[in-house]
PDB file of C-alpha atoms in Angstrom:
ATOM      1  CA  UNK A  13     -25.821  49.297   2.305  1.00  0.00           C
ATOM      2  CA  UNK A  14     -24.601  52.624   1.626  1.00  0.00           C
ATOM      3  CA  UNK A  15     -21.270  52.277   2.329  1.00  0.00           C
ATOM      4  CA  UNK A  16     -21.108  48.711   0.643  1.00  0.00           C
ATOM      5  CA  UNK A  17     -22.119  50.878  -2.134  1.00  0.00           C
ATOM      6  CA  UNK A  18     -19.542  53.552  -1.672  1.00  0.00           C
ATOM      7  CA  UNK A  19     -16.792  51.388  -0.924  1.00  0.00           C
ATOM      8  CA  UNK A  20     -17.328  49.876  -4.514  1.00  0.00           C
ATOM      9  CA  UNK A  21     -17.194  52.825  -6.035  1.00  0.00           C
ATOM     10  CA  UNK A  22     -13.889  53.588  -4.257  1.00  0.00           C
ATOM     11  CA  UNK A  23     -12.294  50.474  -5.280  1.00  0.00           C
ATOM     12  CA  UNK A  24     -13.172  50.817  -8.717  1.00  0.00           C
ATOM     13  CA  UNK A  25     -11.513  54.585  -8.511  1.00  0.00           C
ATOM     14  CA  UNK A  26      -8.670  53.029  -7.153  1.00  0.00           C
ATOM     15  CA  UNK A  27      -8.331  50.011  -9.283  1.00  0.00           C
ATOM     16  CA  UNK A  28     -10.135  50.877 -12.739  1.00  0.00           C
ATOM     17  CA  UNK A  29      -8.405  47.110 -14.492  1.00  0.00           C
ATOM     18  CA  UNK A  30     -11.068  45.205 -12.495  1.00  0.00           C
ATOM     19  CA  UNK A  31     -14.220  46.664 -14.081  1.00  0.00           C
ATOM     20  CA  UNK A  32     -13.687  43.768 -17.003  1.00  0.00           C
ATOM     21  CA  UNK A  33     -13.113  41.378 -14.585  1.00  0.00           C
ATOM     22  CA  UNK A  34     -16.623  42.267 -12.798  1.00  0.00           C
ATOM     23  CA  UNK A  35     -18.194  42.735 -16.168  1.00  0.00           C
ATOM     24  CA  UNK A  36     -16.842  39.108 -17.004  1.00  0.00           C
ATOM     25  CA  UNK A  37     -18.063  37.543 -13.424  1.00  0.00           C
ATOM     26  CA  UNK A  38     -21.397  38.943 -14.929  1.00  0.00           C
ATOM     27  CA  UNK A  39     -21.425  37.722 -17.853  1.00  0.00           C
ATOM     28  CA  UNK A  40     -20.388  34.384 -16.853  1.00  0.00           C
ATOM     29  CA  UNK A  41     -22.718  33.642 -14.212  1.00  0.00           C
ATOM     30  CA  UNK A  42     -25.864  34.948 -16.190  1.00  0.00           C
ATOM     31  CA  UNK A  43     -24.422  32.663 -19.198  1.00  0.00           C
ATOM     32  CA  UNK A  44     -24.520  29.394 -16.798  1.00  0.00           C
ATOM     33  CA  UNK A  45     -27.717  30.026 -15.500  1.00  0.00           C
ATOM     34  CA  UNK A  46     -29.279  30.697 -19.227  1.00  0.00           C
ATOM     35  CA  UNK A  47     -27.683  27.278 -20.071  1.00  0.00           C
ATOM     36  CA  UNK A  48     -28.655  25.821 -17.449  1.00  0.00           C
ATOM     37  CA  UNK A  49     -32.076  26.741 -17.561  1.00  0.00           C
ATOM     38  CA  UNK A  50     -32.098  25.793 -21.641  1.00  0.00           C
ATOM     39  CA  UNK A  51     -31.135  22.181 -20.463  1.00  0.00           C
ATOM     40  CA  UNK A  52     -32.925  21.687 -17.973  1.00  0.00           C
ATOM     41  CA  UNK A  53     -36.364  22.521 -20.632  1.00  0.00           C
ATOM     42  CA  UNK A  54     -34.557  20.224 -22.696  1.00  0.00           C
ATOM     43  CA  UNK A  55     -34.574  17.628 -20.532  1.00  0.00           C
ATOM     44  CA  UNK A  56     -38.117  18.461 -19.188  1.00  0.00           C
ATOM     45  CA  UNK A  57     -39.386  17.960 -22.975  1.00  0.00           C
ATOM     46  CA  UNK A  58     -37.371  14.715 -23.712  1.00  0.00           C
ATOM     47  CA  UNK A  59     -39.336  13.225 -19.946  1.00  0.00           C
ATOM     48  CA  UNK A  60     -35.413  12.722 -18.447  1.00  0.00           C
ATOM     49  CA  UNK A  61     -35.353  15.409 -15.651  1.00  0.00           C
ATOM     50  CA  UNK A  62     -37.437  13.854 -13.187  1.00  0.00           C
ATOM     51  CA  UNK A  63     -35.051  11.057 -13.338  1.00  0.00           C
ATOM     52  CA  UNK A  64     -32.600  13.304 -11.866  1.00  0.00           C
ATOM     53  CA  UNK A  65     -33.469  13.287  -8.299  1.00  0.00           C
ATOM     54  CA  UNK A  66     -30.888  13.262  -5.430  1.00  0.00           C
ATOM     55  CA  UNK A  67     -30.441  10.234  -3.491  1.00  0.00           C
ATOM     56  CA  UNK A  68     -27.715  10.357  -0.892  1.00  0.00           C
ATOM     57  CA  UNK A  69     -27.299  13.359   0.778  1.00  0.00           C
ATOM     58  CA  UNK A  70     -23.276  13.510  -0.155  1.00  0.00           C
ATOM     59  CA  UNK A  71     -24.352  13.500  -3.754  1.00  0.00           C
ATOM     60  CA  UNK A  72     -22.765  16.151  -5.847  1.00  0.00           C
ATOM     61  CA  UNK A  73     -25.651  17.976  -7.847  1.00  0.00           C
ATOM     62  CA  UNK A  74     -26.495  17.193 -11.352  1.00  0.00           C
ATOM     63  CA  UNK A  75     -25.105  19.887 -13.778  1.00  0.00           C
ATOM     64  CA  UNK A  76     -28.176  19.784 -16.393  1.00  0.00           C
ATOM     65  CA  UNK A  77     -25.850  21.208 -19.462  1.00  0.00           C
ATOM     66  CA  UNK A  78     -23.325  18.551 -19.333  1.00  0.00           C
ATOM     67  CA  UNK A  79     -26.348  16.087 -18.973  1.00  0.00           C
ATOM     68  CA  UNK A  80     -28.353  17.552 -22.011  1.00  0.00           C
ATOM     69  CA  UNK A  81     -25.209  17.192 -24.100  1.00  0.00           C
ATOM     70  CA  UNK A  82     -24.730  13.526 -23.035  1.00  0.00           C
ATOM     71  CA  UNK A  83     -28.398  12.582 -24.180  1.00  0.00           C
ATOM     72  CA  UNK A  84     -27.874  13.797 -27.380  1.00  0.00           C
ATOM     73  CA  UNK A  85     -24.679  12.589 -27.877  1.00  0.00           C
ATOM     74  CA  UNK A  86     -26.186   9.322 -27.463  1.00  0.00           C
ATOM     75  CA  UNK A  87     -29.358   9.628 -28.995  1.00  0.00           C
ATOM     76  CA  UNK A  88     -27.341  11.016 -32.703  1.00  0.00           C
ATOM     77  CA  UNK A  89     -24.331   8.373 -32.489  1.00  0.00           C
ATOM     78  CA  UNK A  90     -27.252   5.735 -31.642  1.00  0.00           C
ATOM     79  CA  UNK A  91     -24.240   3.413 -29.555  1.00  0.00           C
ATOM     80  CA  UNK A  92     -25.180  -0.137 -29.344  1.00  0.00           C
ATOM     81  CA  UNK A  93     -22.570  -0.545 -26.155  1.00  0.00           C
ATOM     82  CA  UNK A  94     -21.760   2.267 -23.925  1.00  0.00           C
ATOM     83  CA  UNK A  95     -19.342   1.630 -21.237  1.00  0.00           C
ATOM     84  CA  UNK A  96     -19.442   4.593 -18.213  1.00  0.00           C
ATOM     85  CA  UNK A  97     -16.728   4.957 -15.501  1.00  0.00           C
ATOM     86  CA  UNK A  98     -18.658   6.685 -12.996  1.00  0.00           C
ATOM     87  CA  UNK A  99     -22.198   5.762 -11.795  1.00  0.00           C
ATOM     88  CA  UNK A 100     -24.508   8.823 -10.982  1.00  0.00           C
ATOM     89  CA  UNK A 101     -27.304  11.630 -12.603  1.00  0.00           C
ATOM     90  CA  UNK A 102     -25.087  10.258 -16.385  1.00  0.00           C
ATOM     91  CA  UNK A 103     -26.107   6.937 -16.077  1.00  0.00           C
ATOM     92  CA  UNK A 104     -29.977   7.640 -15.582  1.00  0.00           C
ATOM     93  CA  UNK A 105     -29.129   9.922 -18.499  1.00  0.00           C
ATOM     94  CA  UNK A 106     -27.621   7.646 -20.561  1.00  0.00           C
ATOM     95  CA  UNK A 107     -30.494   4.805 -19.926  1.00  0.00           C
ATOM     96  CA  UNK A 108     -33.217   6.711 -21.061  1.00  0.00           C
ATOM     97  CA  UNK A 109     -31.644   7.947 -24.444  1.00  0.00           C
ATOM     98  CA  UNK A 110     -30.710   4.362 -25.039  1.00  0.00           C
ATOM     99  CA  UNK A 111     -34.808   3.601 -24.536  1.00  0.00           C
ATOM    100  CA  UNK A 112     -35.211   6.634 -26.480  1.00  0.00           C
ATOM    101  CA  UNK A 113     -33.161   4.669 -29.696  1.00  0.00           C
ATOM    102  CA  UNK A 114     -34.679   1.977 -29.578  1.00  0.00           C
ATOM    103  CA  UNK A 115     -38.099   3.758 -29.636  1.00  0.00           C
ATOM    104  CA  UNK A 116     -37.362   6.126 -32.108  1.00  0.00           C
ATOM    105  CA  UNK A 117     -34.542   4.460 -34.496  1.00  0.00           C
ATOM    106  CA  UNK A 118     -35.233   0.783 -33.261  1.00  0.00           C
ATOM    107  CA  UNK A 119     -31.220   0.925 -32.047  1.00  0.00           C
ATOM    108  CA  UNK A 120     -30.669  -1.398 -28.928  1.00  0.00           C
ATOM    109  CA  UNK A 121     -27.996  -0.039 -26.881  1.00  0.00           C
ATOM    110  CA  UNK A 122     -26.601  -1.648 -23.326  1.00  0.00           C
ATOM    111  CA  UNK A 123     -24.818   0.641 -20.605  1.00  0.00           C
ATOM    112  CA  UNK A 124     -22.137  -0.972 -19.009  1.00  0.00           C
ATOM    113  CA  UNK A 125     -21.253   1.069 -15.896  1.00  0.00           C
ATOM    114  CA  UNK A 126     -18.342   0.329 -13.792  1.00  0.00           C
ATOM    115  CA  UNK A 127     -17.450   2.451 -10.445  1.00  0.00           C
ATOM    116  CA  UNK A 128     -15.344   1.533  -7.619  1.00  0.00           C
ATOM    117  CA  UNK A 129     -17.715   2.327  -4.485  1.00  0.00           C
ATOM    118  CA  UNK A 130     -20.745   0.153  -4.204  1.00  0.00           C
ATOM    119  CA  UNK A 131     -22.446   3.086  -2.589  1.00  0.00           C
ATOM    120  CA  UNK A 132     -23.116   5.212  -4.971  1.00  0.00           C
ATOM    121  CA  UNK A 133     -24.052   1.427  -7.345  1.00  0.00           C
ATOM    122  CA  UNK A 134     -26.664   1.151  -4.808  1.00  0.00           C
ATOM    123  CA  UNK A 135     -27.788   4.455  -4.959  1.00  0.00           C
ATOM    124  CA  UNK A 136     -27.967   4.693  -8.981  1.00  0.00           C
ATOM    125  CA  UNK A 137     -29.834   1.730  -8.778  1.00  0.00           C
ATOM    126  CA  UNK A 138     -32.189   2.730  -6.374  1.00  0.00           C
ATOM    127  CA  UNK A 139     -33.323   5.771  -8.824  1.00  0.00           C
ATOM    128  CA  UNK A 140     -33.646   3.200 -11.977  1.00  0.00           C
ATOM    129  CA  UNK A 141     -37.116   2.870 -13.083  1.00  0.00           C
ATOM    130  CA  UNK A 142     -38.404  -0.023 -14.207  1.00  0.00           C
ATOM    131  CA  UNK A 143     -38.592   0.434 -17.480  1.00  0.00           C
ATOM    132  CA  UNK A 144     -35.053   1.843 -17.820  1.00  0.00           C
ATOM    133  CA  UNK A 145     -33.384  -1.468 -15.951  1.00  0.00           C
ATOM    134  CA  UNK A 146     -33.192  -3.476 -18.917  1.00  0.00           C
ATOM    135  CA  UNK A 147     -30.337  -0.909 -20.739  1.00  0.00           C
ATOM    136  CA  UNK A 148     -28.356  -0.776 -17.491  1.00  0.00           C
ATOM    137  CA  UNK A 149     -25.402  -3.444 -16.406  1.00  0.00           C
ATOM    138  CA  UNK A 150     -23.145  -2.248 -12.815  1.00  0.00           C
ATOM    139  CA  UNK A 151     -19.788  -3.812 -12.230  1.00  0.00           C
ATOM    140  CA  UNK A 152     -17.861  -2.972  -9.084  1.00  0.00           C
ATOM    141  CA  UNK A 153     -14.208  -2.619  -9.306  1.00  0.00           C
ATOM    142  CA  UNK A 154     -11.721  -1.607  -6.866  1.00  0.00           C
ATOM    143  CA  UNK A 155      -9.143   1.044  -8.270  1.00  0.00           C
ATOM    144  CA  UNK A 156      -5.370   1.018  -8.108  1.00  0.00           C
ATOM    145  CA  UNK A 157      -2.886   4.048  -9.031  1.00  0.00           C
ATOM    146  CA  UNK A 158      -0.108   3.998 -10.863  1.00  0.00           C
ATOM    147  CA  UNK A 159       2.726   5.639 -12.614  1.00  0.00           C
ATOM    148  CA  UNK A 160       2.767   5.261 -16.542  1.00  0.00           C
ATOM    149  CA  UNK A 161       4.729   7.466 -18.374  1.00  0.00           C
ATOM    150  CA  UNK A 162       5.826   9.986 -15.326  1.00  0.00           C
ATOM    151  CA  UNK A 163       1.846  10.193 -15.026  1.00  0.00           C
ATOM    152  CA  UNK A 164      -0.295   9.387 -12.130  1.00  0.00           C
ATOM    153  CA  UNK A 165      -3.074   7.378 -13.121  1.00  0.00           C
ATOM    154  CA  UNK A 166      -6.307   5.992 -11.404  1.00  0.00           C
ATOM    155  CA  UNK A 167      -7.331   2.881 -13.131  1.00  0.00           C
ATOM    156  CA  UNK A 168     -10.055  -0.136 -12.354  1.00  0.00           C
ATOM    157  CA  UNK A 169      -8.774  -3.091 -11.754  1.00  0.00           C
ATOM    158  CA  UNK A 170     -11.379  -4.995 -13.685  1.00  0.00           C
ATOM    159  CA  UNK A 171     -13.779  -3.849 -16.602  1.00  0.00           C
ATOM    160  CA  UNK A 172     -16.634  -6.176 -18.608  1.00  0.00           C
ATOM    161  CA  UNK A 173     -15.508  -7.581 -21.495  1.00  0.00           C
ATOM    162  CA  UNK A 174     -17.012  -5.379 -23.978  1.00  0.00           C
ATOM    163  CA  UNK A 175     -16.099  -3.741 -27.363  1.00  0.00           C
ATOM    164  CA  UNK A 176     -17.761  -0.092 -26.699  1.00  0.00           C
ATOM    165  CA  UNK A 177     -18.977   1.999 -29.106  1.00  0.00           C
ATOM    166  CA  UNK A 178     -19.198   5.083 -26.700  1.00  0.00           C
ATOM    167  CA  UNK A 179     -17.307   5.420 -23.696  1.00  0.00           C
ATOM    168  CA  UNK A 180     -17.983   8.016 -20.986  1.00  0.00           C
ATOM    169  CA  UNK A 181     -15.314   8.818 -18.423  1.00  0.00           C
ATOM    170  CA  UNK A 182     -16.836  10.371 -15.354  1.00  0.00           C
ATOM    171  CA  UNK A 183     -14.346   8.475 -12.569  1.00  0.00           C
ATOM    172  CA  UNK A 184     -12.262   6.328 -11.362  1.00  0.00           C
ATOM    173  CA  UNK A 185     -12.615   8.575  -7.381  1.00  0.00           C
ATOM    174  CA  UNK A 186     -10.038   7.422  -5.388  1.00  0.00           C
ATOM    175  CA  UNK A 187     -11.427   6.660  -1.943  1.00  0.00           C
ATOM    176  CA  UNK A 188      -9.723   4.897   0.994  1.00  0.00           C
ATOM    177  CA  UNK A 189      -9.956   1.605  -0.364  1.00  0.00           C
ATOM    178  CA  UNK A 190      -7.937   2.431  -3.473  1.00  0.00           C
ATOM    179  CA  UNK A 191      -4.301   0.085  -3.865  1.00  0.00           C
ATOM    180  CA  UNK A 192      -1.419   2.883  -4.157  1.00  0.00           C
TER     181      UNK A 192
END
């Protein structure tokens, strides 16, 4: 421990320009957790968090800021159709502030929610409650890349039919089965 301690000190000696760079490593990591935490509360209060339980073991963990700024995104613009590229933790999210407007505001809202591996479909579904089913629509699609404009692009080959109001991009992935 000691000479961890001292060989800290030495490089700082040595190299005096990283002391901001450790202060900002600091002050970034103890920022993310405090948002983090504030989220997560957030979410506790407004019943969502519980819904955010992992399923498959592959499953990359929920990030509870980005997920406490999608609820109220949705429960102020009060969308009537949503359409979500990328089933996962945003789609549970996006469910229950849709049964949250129509509860509070009396604002129906439907998630449409396309993604390209009928894995993870199965596994969103499997963490739907009940009550939460009726706002919820899946639609598989395979996904193709392409060039447009000197740009690589991942797209889905087929989408529902739908004028959205709100659209959440959290895909296309590109897995093996993808047409290149």
């Amino acid at each position: 421990m000691l000479t961890r301690i001292i060989s800290k000190v030495a490089n700082t000696i040595r190299h005096p320009s990283i002391i901001p760079w450790t202060c900002r490593e600091w002050i970034d990591r103890n920022s993310i957790k405090r948002r983090q935490k504030a989220a997560k509360q957030f979410l506790e209060e407004k019943n969502v968090w519980p819904l955010i339980v992992a399923g498959d073991s592959s499953e990359i963990p929920a990030f509870s800021p980005d997920l406490a700024n999608l609820y109220r995104l949705i429960t102020q613009r009060r969308p009537k159709v949503v359409l979500e590229l990328g089933v996962g933790f945003s789609t549970l999210v996006i469910s229950a502030a849709l049964r949250s407007n129509l509860d509070e505001a009396n604002v129906r809202g439907h998630l449409y929610s396309v993604d390209s591996e009928i894995k993870w479909i199965e596994n969103t579904t499997q963490k739907i409650p009940s009550d939460l089913q009726e706002f919820v629509s899946f639609h598989h699609s395979s996904v193709s890349v392409k060039m447009i404009d000197n740009t690589l692009c991942h797209m889905y080959e087929s989408l529902p039919d739908i004028s959205p109001n709100f659209v959440y991009v959290d895909g296309p992935s590109v897995g093996p089965r993808a047409n290149i």
